[in-house]
Each structure stands twice: as C-alpha cells, then as structure tokens.
Amino acid sequence: MNETLKQVTHIDNVRLGGDEKSVVIIDQTQLPNRTVYLTLRTPEEIYDAIKLLQVRGAPAIGICAAYGIYALARQWELWDYDAFAEKFHAQKEYLNTSRPTAVNLSWALNRMEGVVTANAGKPVAEVLDLLGGECRAIHQEDIAMCRAISEYGLRLIKDGDGVLTHCNAGPLATSRYGTALGPLFLGHEQGMKFRVFSDETRPLLQGARLTSYELQQAGIDVTLICDNMASIVMKNGWVQACFVGCDRVAANGDTANKIGTSGVAILAKHYGIPFYVLGPTSTIDLSCPDGDHIPIELRDPGEIRETWYIEPMALPEVKCYNPAFDVTDHTLISGIVTEKGICRAPYTESLAALFQSHR
Ligand code: MRU
C-alpha cells in the first residue's frame, strides 16, 4: 500500500487518550481545511462532540461512545459495585440521547453495559479492565468488518466503473477503509481505477468536506457534484453503481441514511443503476420492523439558513424543515453488503439469516 493511501485509510479518527480517562477525536467539522484533534474528558464534551458532528458516521459514534463511557468510568474512583453500575447506567443513558438515528450508538453502549451487568459483584477494578477490553474490541471488530465489507463490495464493481456516493462512509466515519468507500480504497490499492461522483450532501456537506477530501487524498478520481446533479450524471451514463452507508437497517431492509439518500435510490431505479447499501451488522436493527419505526433526527434550522454562508441565506424567521436522515425503501435496494456477505431481497429472510448463522 502506498504511503498516501495508508495515511487516509489508517487515520486515527477516534482513539482512547493515553491516560485512558479521555477520548481523542479528529474534529470533523474543521476538515478539510484544518486537522484538529480534540480531547474529550467530560460527559458533556462527549455528548456535544457527537451531537455537533465533530465525530460522526454511525460506526465512529458507537466507538466514540464506547471509549467515552470507559474513560468516564475510569475517572469516578467509585469502588462499590452497585454505585458504579448505577452511575454507569445513568451516563450511558445520557450519551445515548446525543443522536437518535444511528443504532450503532446504543448498540455499542449496550455492549459496554453488558460487561458491567455480566460481572455483577466483581471488584470494580476488575470490571474496569474488562470494560477497557470491550471498547478496544468494538474498535478492532469495526476495522475487521470494514475490511470484509470492502472485499464483498469490490465484487460488485469492475475496473473503470463510475460510482456515485452520498454523504461520507469512509475512514473518518468508521475504522480504516470505511464501508461505502471501502471497496474503492481496496480496489485502488490493487491497481483498479474508478471514477467516483461525490454528492456534496446538503446541508452539512459531508460529501464535499469529507468524502471528496478522503478520495482525493488517496489519489482516487473523484468529482464533486451538488446533490441536484446526480440525475444528469446518471443520465450521461457515468454511473454504474451507487454505494452508500447506513445508520439503521430495519428488519425488512428499509434503510435510514443521510438525508437525500432515498432520492439517489429513486433516481438509480429510474436509470437502471444498481443501488447498494454497505454497512456492518452492528447497523442492522432486527427489533425495528420497518423504516416507519426508525427515529429520524431533526436538526437545528440554522444549519440550512446560516451554516457555511458568509451571510445568512434566508431571513431568520423563515420556517425550515431539517431532517438529518431519510429512509430508503427496501424495494429500491439491490443489495445490502455486510461483513458476513451480501444480502439480497427478500431482506426479512436474508438479514435474519445473518444473525442465525452467527449463533
Ligand atoms: O449525520 P452523519 O454525518 O453522522 O450521517 C452519516 C451518514 O449518513 C453515513 O452515511 C452513515 O453514518 C454511515 S457511516 C459508515
């Protein structure tokens, strides 16, 4: 692997601080212009970093929350098990409310709490060590999952293909290769050439600020387009596949991802282009029957009116609707690429089978 590709795919987007009482993240809101690392020490700092998208992307927020709750627990000096477990639960619930849509957040926090409950009555010092192991395992597993997703995803495209992506599901949002961008990095590493179209992704521009930055840095041919240009790019015959990430996949395959994703899927269907969702099984929520049950985060209207503009682009009192995610109907999805393989319709069966084979 060449050095520049390694720099992009091995970026330390989230890690435990050296004292194990803090979490260190790259502040994604400052990219691509500045690479700034933040050290998060308090519950509020961790909550705000997730809420304000300083750390973002479904797997990355799960990893940050897991490291975060461990780092907080290390600070407490609470040696009575019951008091420790009670405080752990309260802090976990607090961090879990920072963002509602990506299930990886609650998945990772529940896994951490599972360690506390499974070791009831043990000395707290021992429980702390086990928690340290668990958050590291969550991170390491995500690295392996991203690699496997990249390998499966690469089977879906060939040298010279055009791929359209929306939002950012690369190394910054995950670990190492990323999910939706993983096959592109992996193929590039093997000498393949792709032409990638990156939707800018209004209103917070993850595609412009993060995806085009990651791909360009790695030396992959990327063209930045505004979201409303996806149709013409597809009509021109420049796109052979759409690859997107996911924040929560319901049991029937309905998939929540960054606002605008469902529009891309509808366009892809119109032009006969396969539309793939790539994500780890930690993003699949079998307890959620369909997309209507996925909570959709509503964000500050200021993100539409003011963020990124020198002057506000609308009068302050204008009414805004700012959902952060939408749900792509499972009928529009050609395949869901996980670390365990590619699921095809009917998703109710293929997704459930992933978990059965795991047992
Ligand atoms: O609001 P964001 O930037 O956290 O939204 C992120 C996305 O929608 C990603 O596509 C998704 O989390 C997958 S990241 C592998």
Coordinates of C-alpha atoms and ligand atoms in Angstrom, one line a residue:
M1 CA 0.0 0.0 0.0
N2 CA 1.4 3.4 -0.9
E3 CA 2.0 5.9 1.9
T4 CA -0.7 8.4 1.0
L5 CA -3.3 5.7 0.8
K6 CA -2.2 4.4 4.2
Q7 CA -2.4 7.9 5.6
V8 CA -6.1 8.2 4.6
T9 CA -7.2 4.7 5.4
H10 CA -5.4 4.4 8.7
I11 CA -6.4 7.8 10.1
D12 CA -6.8 7.9 13.9
N13 CA -10.3 9.4 13.9
V14 CA -11.2 8.1 17.3
R15 CA -8.9 6.8 20.0
L16 CA -8.5 6.4 23.7
G17 CA -6.4 9.0 25.4
G18 CA -3.0 7.8 26.8
D19 CA -4.4 8.2 30.4
E20 CA -7.4 6.1 29.5
K21 CA -9.5 8.9 31.1
S22 CA -10.2 10.7 27.8
V23 CA -11.1 10.2 24.2
V24 CA -9.2 11.9 21.3
I25 CA -11.1 12.6 18.1
I26 CA -10.4 14.5 14.9
D27 CA -12.8 17.4 14.8
Q28 CA -14.6 16.5 11.5
T29 CA -16.3 19.9 11.4
Q30 CA -13.0 21.6 10.7
L31 CA -12.0 19.3 7.8
P32 CA -10.7 19.6 5.1
N33 CA -9.1 22.9 6.0
R34 CA -7.7 22.1 9.4
T35 CA -6.8 18.8 11.1
V36 CA -7.6 19.5 14.7
Y37 CA -7.6 16.8 17.4
L38 CA -9.9 17.3 20.4
T39 CA -9.5 15.6 23.8
L40 CA -12.9 14.9 25.4
R41 CA -12.9 14.4 29.1
T42 CA -16.4 15.1 30.4
P43 CA -19.8 13.6 29.6
E44 CA -20.9 16.9 28.2
E45 CA -17.9 17.1 25.9
I46 CA -18.5 13.6 24.6
Y47 CA -22.2 14.3 24.2
D48 CA -21.6 17.6 22.3
A49 CA -18.9 16.1 20.1
I50 CA -21.4 13.5 18.9
K51 CA -24.4 16.0 18.7
L52 CA -22.4 18.6 16.8
L53 CA -20.9 16.1 14.4
Q54 CA -17.3 16.7 15.5
V55 CA -17.3 12.9 15.5
R56 CA -19.9 11.4 13.1
G57 CA -20.7 8.4 11.0
A58 CA -22.6 5.5 12.6
P59 CA -19.7 3.2 13.5
A60 CA -17.5 6.1 14.6
I61 CA -20.1 7.5 17.1
G62 CA -20.5 4.0 18.5
I63 CA -16.7 3.6 19.0
C64 CA -16.5 7.1 20.5
A65 CA -19.3 6.4 22.9
A66 CA -17.8 3.1 24.0
Y67 CA -14.4 4.7 24.6
G68 CA -16.2 7.6 26.2
I69 CA -18.1 5.7 28.8
Y70 CA -15.0 3.7 29.7
A71 CA -12.9 6.9 30.0
L72 CA -15.6 8.4 32.3
A73 CA -15.8 5.3 34.4
R74 CA -12.0 5.3 34.9
Q75 CA -12.4 8.8 36.4
W76 CA -15.0 8.0 39.0
E77 CA -13.0 6.3 41.7
L78 CA -16.2 4.5 42.7
W79 CA -15.3 1.2 44.2
D80 CA -18.7 -0.1 45.3
Y81 CA -20.2 -2.2 42.5
D82 CA -23.8 -1.1 42.9
A83 CA -23.0 2.6 43.0
F84 CA -20.7 2.0 40.0
A85 CA -23.3 0.2 38.0
E86 CA -26.0 2.8 38.8
K87 CA -23.7 5.6 37.6
F88 CA -22.7 3.7 34.6
H89 CA -26.3 3.2 33.6
A90 CA -27.2 6.9 34.1
Q91 CA -24.2 8.1 32.0
K92 CA -24.9 5.5 29.3
E93 CA -28.5 6.8 29.0
Y94 CA -27.2 10.4 28.7
L95 CA -24.7 9.6 26.0
N96 CA -27.3 7.5 24.2
T97 CA -29.6 10.6 23.7
S98 CA -26.9 12.5 21.8
R99 CA -28.2 11.3 18.4
P100 CA -31.2 9.1 17.8
T101 CA -30.9 7.5 14.3
A102 CA -27.7 5.6 14.1
V103 CA -28.3 2.3 16.0
N104 CA -24.5 1.8 16.5
L105 CA -24.6 4.3 19.3
S106 CA -27.0 2.3 21.5
W107 CA -25.5 -0.9 20.2
A108 CA -22.0 0.0 21.5
L109 CA -23.3 1.5 24.8
N110 CA -25.4 -1.6 25.5
R111 CA -22.4 -3.8 24.8
M112 CA -20.4 -1.9 27.3
E113 CA -23.2 -2.0 29.9
G114 CA -23.5 -5.8 29.2
V115 CA -20.0 -6.1 30.6
V116 CA -21.0 -4.4 33.8
T117 CA -24.1 -6.5 34.3
A118 CA -22.4 -9.8 33.4
N119 CA -19.8 -9.1 36.1
A120 CA -22.1 -8.1 38.9
G121 CA -20.5 -8.2 42.3
K122 CA -16.9 -8.4 41.0
P123 CA -14.4 -5.9 42.2
V124 CA -14.8 -2.6 40.2
A125 CA -11.2 -2.5 39.3
E126 CA -11.7 -5.8 37.5
V127 CA -14.8 -4.6 35.8
L128 CA -12.9 -1.5 34.6
D129 CA -10.3 -3.7 33.0
L130 CA -12.9 -5.7 31.3
L131 CA -14.6 -2.5 30.0
G132 CA -11.2 -1.4 28.6
G133 CA -11.0 -4.7 26.7
E134 CA -14.6 -4.4 25.4
C135 CA -14.2 -0.9 23.9
R136 CA -11.0 -1.8 22.3
A137 CA -12.7 -5.0 20.9
I138 CA -15.5 -2.9 19.5
H139 CA -13.0 -0.8 17.6
Q140 CA -10.9 -3.7 16.4
E141 CA -14.0 -5.6 15.2
D142 CA -15.1 -2.5 13.2
I143 CA -11.7 -2.5 11.5
A144 CA -12.2 -6.1 10.5
M145 CA -15.8 -5.5 9.5
C146 CA -14.8 -2.6 7.2
R147 CA -12.2 -4.7 5.6
A148 CA -14.6 -7.6 4.9
I149 CA -17.3 -5.2 3.6
S150 CA -14.7 -3.7 1.3
E151 CA -13.9 -7.1 -0.1
Y152 CA -17.5 -8.1 -0.7
G153 CA -18.3 -4.6 -2.1
L154 CA -15.4 -4.8 -4.6
R155 CA -17.1 -7.9 -6.2
L156 CA -19.9 -5.6 -7.3
I157 CA -17.9 -3.2 -9.4
K158 CA -15.2 -3.5 -12.1
D159 CA -12.2 -1.6 -13.2
G160 CA -13.2 1.7 -14.9
D161 CA -16.7 1.9 -13.3
G162 CA -18.3 5.1 -12.2
V163 CA -19.7 5.0 -8.6
L164 CA -21.9 7.6 -7.0
T165 CA -21.9 8.1 -3.3
H166 CA -23.8 10.2 -0.9
C167 CA -22.6 11.7 2.5
N168 CA -19.5 10.1 3.9
A169 CA -19.0 6.5 4.8
G170 CA -15.2 6.4 4.5
P171 CA -12.4 6.1 7.1
L172 CA -13.5 9.2 9.0
A173 CA -16.9 7.7 9.6
T174 CA -15.7 4.3 10.6
S175 CA -12.4 2.5 11.0
R176 CA -9.7 2.1 8.4
Y177 CA -11.3 1.5 4.9
G178 CA -14.8 2.6 5.7
T179 CA -18.0 1.0 4.4
A180 CA -19.4 2.6 1.2
L181 CA -15.9 3.9 0.2
G182 CA -14.1 0.8 1.4
P183 CA -14.3 -1.1 -2.0
L184 CA -13.0 1.9 -3.7
F185 CA -9.9 2.2 -1.5
L186 CA -9.3 -1.5 -1.7
G187 CA -9.7 -1.6 -5.5
H188 CA -7.4 1.4 -5.8
E189 CA -4.8 -0.4 -3.7
Q190 CA -5.0 -3.3 -6.1
G191 CA -4.4 -1.0 -9.1
M192 CA -8.1 -0.6 -10.2
K193 CA -9.4 2.7 -11.4
F194 CA -12.8 4.1 -10.6
R195 CA -14.5 7.4 -11.3
V196 CA -16.3 8.5 -8.2
F197 CA -19.1 11.1 -8.0
S198 CA -19.5 12.5 -4.6
D199 CA -22.8 14.3 -3.8
E200 CA -21.9 17.3 -1.7
T201 CA -24.7 16.3 0.7
R202 CA -26.7 19.4 1.9
P203 CA -27.0 20.8 4.4
L204 CA -23.8 19.8 6.3
L205 CA -21.7 18.9 3.2
Q206 CA -20.2 15.7 4.4
G207 CA -19.7 14.7 0.8
A208 CA -17.9 17.9 -0.1
R209 CA -15.9 18.3 3.1
L210 CA -15.1 14.7 3.9
T211 CA -15.7 12.2 1.0
S212 CA -14.1 14.2 -1.8
Y213 CA -11.2 15.0 0.6
E214 CA -10.6 11.4 1.5
L215 CA -10.8 10.1 -2.1
Q216 CA -8.7 13.0 -3.5
Q217 CA -6.0 12.5 -0.8
A218 CA -5.9 8.8 -1.7
G219 CA -5.4 9.6 -5.4
I220 CA -8.8 8.3 -6.5
D221 CA -10.6 10.1 -9.4
V222 CA -13.4 12.0 -7.6
T223 CA -15.8 14.6 -9.0
L224 CA -17.7 16.7 -6.5
I225 CA -21.3 17.4 -7.6
C226 CA -24.2 19.2 -5.9
D227 CA -27.0 16.9 -4.8
N228 CA -29.3 18.0 -7.6
M229 CA -26.8 17.0 -10.3
A230 CA -27.0 13.3 -9.6
S231 CA -29.7 12.8 -12.2
I232 CA -27.7 14.3 -15.1
V233 CA -24.6 12.4 -14.1
M234 CA -26.6 9.2 -14.2
K235 CA -28.3 10.1 -17.4
N236 CA -24.9 10.7 -19.0
G237 CA -24.1 7.1 -18.4
W238 CA -21.3 7.9 -16.0
V239 CA -22.5 5.8 -13.0
Q240 CA -22.5 2.0 -13.0
A241 CA -23.3 1.6 -9.3
C242 CA -24.4 3.7 -6.2
F243 CA -22.7 2.9 -2.9
V244 CA -24.0 4.4 0.3
G245 CA -23.6 3.8 4.0
C246 CA -26.4 3.3 6.6
D247 CA -27.3 4.5 10.0
R248 CA -30.0 1.9 10.8
V249 CA -31.3 -1.0 8.7
A250 CA -34.7 -2.3 9.7
A251 CA -35.6 -6.0 9.6
N252 CA -37.3 -5.6 6.2
G253 CA -34.3 -3.9 4.7
D254 CA -35.7 -0.3 4.8
T255 CA -32.5 1.8 5.4
A256 CA -32.0 5.1 7.1
N257 CA -29.0 7.1 5.8
K258 CA -28.2 10.7 5.3
I259 CA -31.0 12.9 4.1
G260 CA -31.1 12.7 0.3
T261 CA -30.1 9.0 0.0
S262 CA -33.6 7.9 -0.8
G263 CA -33.7 10.4 -3.7
V264 CA -30.5 8.9 -5.1
A265 CA -32.1 5.4 -4.9
I266 CA -35.2 6.6 -6.7
L267 CA -33.0 8.1 -9.5
A268 CA -30.9 5.0 -9.7
K269 CA -34.0 2.9 -10.2
H270 CA -35.2 5.2 -13.0
Y271 CA -31.9 4.9 -14.8
G272 CA -31.5 1.1 -14.1
I273 CA -28.4 1.6 -12.0
P274 CA -27.8 -0.9 -9.0
F275 CA -28.1 0.8 -5.6
Y276 CA -26.1 -0.8 -2.8
V277 CA -26.1 -0.1 0.9
L278 CA -22.9 -1.1 2.7
G279 CA -22.7 -1.4 6.5
P280 CA -21.7 -3.6 9.4
T281 CA -24.2 -5.9 11.1
S282 CA -24.0 -3.5 14.1
T283 CA -26.1 -1.2 12.0
I284 CA -28.9 -3.8 11.4
D285 CA -31.7 -3.5 13.9
L286 CA -33.9 -6.5 13.7
S287 CA -36.0 -5.2 16.6
C288 CA -37.1 -2.4 14.2
P289 CA -39.7 -4.0 11.8
D290 CA -39.5 -1.3 9.1
G291 CA -38.5 2.2 8.2
D292 CA -41.6 3.8 9.7
H293 CA -40.2 2.8 13.1
I294 CA -36.7 4.4 12.7
P295 CA -36.4 7.6 14.7
I296 CA -35.4 10.4 12.4
E297 CA -33.3 13.2 13.9
L298 CA -34.5 16.7 13.3
R299 CA -31.7 19.3 13.5
D300 CA -31.3 23.0 14.0
P301 CA -32.8 25.1 11.2
G302 CA -29.7 27.3 11.4
E303 CA -27.8 24.5 9.5
I304 CA -30.0 25.3 6.5
R305 CA -30.2 29.1 6.9
E306 CA -26.7 30.0 8.1
T307 CA -24.0 27.4 8.3
W308 CA -21.3 27.7 5.7
Y309 CA -22.6 31.1 4.4
I310 CA -20.8 34.4 5.0
E311 CA -24.3 35.9 5.4
P312 CA -27.5 34.0 6.3
M313 CA -29.1 32.7 3.1
A314 CA -32.6 33.3 4.3
L315 CA -34.4 35.6 6.7
P316 CA -34.0 34.4 10.3
E317 CA -37.7 33.7 10.8
V318 CA -38.2 31.5 7.7
K319 CA -39.7 28.1 8.5
C320 CA -37.2 25.3 7.9
Y321 CA -37.6 21.5 8.0
N322 CA -34.2 19.9 8.6
P323 CA -34.4 16.1 8.9
A324 CA -30.9 14.6 9.1
F325 CA -31.8 11.3 7.6
D326 CA -34.3 9.7 5.3
V327 CA -35.4 6.1 4.8
T328 CA -34.8 4.3 1.5
D329 CA -37.4 1.8 0.8
H330 CA -36.1 -1.8 0.7
T331 CA -37.6 -2.3 -2.8
L332 CA -35.1 0.3 -4.2
I333 CA -32.0 -1.5 -2.7
S334 CA -30.2 -4.0 -5.0
G335 CA -28.2 -5.5 -2.1
I336 CA -27.0 -4.8 1.5
V337 CA -23.3 -5.5 1.8
T338 CA -22.2 -6.6 5.3
E339 CA -19.1 -8.1 6.7
K340 CA -20.8 -11.5 6.5
G341 CA -21.8 -11.3 2.9
I342 CA -24.2 -9.6 0.5
C343 CA -27.9 -9.8 1.4
R344 CA -30.5 -9.7 -1.3
A345 CA -34.3 -9.5 -1.3
P346 CA -36.3 -10.7 0.5
Y347 CA -34.4 -8.9 3.2
T348 CA -36.7 -10.1 6.0
E349 CA -35.2 -13.5 5.4
S350 CA -31.6 -12.6 4.3
L351 CA -31.0 -10.2 7.2
A352 CA -32.4 -12.6 9.8
A353 CA -30.2 -15.4 8.4
L354 CA -27.1 -13.3 9.1
F355 CA -27.8 -13.4 12.8
Q356 CA -28.8 -17.0 12.9
S357 CA -25.6 -18.1 11.2
H358 CA -23.7 -16.1 13.9
R359 CA -25.2 -18.1 16.8
Ligands
MRU1 O1 -25.1 12.9 10.1 P1 -23.9 12.0 9.8 O2 -22.8 12.7 9.1 O3 -23.4 11.2 11.0 O4 -24.5 10.9 8.8 C1 -23.7 9.9 8.4 C2 -24.3 9.0 7.4 O5 -25.4 9.1 7.0 C3 -23.4 7.9 6.9 O6 -23.7 7.5 5.6 C4 -23.6 6.7 7.8 O7 -23.5 7.0 9.2 C5 -22.8 5.6 7.5 S1 -21.1 5.8 8.0 C6 -20.3 4.3 7.7

